[in-house]
PDB file of C-alpha atoms in Angstrom:
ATOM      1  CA  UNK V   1       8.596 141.976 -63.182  1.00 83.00           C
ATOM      2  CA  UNK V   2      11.056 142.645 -60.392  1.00 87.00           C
ATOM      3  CA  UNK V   3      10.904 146.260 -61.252  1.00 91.00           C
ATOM      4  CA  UNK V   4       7.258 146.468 -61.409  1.00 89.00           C
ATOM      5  CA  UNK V   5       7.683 144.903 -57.658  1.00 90.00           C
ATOM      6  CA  UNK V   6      10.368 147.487 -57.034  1.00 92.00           C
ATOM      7  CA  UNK V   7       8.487 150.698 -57.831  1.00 92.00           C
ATOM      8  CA  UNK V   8       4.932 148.978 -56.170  1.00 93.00           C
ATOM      9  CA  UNK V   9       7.177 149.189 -52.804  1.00 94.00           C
ATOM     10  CA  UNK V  10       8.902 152.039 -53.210  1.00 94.00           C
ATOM     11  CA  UNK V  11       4.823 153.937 -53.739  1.00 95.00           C
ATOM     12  CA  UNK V  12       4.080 152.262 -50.682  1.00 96.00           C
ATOM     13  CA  UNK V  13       6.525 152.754 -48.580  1.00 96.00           C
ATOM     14  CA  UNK V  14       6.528 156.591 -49.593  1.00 96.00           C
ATOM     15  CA  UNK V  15       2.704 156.449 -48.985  1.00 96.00           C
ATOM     16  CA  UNK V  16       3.076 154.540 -45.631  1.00 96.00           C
ATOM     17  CA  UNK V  17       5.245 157.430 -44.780  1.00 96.00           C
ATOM     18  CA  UNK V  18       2.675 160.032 -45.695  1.00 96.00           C
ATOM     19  CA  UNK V  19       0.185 158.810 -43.875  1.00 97.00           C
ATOM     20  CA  UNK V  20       2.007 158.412 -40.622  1.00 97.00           C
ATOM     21  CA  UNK V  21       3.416 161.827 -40.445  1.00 96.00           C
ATOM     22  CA  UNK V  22      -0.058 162.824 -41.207  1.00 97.00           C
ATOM     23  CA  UNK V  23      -1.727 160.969 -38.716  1.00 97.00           C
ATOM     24  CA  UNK V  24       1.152 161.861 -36.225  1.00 97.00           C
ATOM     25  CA  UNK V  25       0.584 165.236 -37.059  1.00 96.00           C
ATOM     26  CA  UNK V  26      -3.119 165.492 -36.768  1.00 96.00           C
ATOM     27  CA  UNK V  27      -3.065 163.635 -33.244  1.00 96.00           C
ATOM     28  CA  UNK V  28      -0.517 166.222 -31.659  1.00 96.00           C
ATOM     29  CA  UNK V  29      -2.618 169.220 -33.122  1.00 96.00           C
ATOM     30  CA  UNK V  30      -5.672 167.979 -31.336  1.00 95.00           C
ATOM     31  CA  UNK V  31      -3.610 166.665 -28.200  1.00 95.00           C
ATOM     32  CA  UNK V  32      -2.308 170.260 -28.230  1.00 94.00           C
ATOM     33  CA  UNK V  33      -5.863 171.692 -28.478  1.00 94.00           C
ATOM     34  CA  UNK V  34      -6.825 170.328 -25.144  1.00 94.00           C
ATOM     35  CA  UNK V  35      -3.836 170.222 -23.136  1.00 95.00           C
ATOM     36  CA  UNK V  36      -3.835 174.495 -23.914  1.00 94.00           C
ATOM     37  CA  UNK V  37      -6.630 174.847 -21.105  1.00 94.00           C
ATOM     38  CA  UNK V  38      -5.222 172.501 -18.837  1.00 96.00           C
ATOM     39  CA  UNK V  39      -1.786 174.211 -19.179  1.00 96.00           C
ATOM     40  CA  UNK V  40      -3.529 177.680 -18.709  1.00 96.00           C
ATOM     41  CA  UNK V  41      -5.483 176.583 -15.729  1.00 97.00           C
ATOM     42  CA  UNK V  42      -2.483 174.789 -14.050  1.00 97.00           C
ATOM     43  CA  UNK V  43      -0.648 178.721 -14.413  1.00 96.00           C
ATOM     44  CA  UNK V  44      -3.642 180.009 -12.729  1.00 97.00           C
ATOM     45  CA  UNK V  45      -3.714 177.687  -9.801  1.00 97.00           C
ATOM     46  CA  UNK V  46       0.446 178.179  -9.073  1.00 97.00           C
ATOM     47  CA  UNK V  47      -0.263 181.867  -8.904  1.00 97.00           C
ATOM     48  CA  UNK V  48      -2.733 181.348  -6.824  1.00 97.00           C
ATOM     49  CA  UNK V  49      -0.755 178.789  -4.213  1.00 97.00           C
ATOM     50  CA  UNK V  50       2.084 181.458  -4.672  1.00 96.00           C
ATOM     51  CA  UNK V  51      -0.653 183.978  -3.114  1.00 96.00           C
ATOM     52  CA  UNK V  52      -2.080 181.689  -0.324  1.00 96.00           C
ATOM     53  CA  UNK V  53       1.529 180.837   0.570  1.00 96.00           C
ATOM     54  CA  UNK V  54       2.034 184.147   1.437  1.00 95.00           C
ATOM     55  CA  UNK V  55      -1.095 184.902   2.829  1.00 95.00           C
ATOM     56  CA  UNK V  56       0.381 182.094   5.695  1.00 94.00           C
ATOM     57  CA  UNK V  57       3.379 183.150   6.089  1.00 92.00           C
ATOM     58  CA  UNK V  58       1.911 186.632   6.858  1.00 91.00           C
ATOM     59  CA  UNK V  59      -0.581 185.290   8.481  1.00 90.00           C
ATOM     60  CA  UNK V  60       2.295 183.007  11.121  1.00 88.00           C
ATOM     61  CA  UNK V  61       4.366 186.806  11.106  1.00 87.00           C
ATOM     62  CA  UNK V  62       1.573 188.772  12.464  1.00 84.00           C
ATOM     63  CA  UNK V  63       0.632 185.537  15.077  1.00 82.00           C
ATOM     64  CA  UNK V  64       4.033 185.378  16.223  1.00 80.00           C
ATOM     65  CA  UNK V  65       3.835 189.688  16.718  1.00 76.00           C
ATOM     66  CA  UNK V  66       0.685 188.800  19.263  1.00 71.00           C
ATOM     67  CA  UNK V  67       2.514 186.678  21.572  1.00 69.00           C
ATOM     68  CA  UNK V  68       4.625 189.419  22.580  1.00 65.00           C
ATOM     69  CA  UNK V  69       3.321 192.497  24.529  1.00 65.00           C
ATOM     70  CA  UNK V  70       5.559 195.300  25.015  1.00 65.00           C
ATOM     71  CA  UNK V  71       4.863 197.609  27.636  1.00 68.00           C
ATOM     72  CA  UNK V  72       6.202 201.299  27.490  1.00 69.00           C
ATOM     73  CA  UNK V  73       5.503 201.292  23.610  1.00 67.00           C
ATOM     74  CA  UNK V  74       2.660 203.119  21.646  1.00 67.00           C
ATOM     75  CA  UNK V  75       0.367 200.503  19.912  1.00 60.00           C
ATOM     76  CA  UNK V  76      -1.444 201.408  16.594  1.00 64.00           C
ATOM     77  CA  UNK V  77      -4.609 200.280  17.934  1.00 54.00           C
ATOM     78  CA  UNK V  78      -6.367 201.911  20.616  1.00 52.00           C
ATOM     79  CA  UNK V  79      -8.697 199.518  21.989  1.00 57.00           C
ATOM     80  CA  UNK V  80      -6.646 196.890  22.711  1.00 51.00           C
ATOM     81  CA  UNK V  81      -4.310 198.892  24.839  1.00 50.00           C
ATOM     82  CA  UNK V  82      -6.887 199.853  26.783  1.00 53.00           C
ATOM     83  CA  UNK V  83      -7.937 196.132  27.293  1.00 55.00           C
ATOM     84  CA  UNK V  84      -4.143 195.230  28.039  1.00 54.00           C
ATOM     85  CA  UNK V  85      -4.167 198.416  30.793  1.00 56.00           C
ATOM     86  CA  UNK V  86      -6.696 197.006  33.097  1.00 57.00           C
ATOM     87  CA  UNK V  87      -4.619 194.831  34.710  1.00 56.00           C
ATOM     88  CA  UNK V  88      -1.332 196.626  34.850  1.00 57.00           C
ATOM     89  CA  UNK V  89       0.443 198.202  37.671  1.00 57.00           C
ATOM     90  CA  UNK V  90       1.484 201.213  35.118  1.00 57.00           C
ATOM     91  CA  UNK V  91      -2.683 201.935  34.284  1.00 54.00           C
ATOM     92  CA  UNK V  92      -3.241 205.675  34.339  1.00 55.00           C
ATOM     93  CA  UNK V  93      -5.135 204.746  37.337  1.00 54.00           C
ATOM     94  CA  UNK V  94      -2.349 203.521  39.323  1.00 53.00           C
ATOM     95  CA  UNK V  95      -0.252 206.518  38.278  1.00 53.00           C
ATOM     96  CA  UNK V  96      -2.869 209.081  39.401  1.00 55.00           C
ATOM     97  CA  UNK V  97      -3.412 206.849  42.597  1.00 55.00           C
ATOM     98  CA  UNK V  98       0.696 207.733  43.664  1.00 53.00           C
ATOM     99  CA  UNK V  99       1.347 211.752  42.898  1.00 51.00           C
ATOM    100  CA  UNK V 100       4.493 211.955  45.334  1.00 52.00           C
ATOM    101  CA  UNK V 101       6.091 208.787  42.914  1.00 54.00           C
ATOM    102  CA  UNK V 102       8.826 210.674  40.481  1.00 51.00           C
ATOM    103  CA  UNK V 103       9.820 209.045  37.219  1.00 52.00           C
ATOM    104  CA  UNK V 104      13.244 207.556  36.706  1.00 50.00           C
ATOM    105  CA  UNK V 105      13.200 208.692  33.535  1.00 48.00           C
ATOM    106  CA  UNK V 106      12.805 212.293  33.742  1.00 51.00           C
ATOM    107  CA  UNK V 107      15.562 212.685  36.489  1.00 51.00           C
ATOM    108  CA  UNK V 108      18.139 210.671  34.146  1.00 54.00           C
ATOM    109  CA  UNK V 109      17.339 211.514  30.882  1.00 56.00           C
ATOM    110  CA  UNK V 110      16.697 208.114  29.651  1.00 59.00           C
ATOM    111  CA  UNK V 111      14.729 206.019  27.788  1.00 65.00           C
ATOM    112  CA  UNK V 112      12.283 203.540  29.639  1.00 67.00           C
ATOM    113  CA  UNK V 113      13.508 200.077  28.742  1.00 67.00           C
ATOM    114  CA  UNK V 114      11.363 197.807  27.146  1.00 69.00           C
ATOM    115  CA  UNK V 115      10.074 195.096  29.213  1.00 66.00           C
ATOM    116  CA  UNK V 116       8.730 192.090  27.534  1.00 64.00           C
ATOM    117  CA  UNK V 117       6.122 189.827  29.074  1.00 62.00           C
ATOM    118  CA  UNK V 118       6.448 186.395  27.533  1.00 63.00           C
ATOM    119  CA  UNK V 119       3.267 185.051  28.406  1.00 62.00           C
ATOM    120  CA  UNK V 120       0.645 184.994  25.912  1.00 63.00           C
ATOM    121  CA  UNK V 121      -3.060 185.843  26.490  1.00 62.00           C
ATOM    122  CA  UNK V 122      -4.071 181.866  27.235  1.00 61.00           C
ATOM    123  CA  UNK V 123      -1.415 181.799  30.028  1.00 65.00           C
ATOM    124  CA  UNK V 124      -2.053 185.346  31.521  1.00 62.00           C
ATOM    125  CA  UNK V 125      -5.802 184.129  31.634  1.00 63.00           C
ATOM    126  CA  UNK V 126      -4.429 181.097  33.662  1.00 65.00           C
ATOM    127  CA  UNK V 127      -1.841 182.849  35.893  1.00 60.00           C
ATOM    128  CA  UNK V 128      -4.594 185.523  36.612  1.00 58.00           C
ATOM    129  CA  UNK V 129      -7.592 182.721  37.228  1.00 56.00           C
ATOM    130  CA  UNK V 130      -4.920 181.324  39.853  1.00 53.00           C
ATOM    131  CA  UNK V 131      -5.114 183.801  42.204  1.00 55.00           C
ATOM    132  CA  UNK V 132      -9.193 183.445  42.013  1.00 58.00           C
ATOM    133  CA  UNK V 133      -9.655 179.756  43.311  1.00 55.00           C
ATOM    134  CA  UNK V 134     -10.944 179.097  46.223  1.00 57.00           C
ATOM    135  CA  UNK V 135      -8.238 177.359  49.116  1.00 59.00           C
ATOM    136  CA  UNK V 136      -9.015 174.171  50.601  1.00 62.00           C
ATOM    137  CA  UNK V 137      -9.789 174.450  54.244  1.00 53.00           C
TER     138      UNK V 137
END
């Protein structure tokens, strides 16, 4: 009888085995069927970060190149160096105003240096509105 006992446990125990790698393996077949999407859409949404990252960072490199305007250097755009000339004391206007004026630059040779302005457009618009207020009399 003992051995009948013996061999019922050993069946079970082999079939209690067979069923739970089944079962195990079923579950991570279908838990691998759904997380494929998710895996595939998670790729998609890093690459696109990746691209919007650099989008701002280009975006913050080209601000910064605003804030800085350069006189005595060709700009790529037209228009807006026009715009900046209005103001300026080196406007083709100003230079046709004085003929007898002689360059520096022609008698020596050299270069014109490059003479940043630090102010950016909201503080020129300031500065400049601050010589239009009327005085207190």
């Amino acid at each position: 009888m003992e051995i009948l006992w013996a061999k019922l446990e050993d069946k079970l125990n082999h079939q209690t085995l067979t069923i739970t790698t089944a079962v195990t393996t079923n579950a991570m077949e279908a838990i691998n069927d759904k997380m494929d999407p998710i895996i595939q859409e998670n790729e998609k949404l890093k690459n696109q970060i990746t691209k919007l990252e650099q989008k701002l960072d280009q975006m913050e490199i080209d601000e910064r190149k605003k804030n800085l305007v350069f006189f005595g250097v060709d700009e790529k755009v037209p228009e807006k160096r026009k715009q900046e000339q209005i103001g300026s004391p080196n406007s083709p206007t100003h230079k046709r105003s004085n003929p007898n004026k002689t360059r520096i630059s022609s008698a020596t040779n050299t270069k014109n240096a490059i003479k940043p302005n630090l102010l950016n457009y909201v503080a020129r618009g300031r500065s400049s509105s601050l010589y239009e207020l009327p005085k207190n009399d």
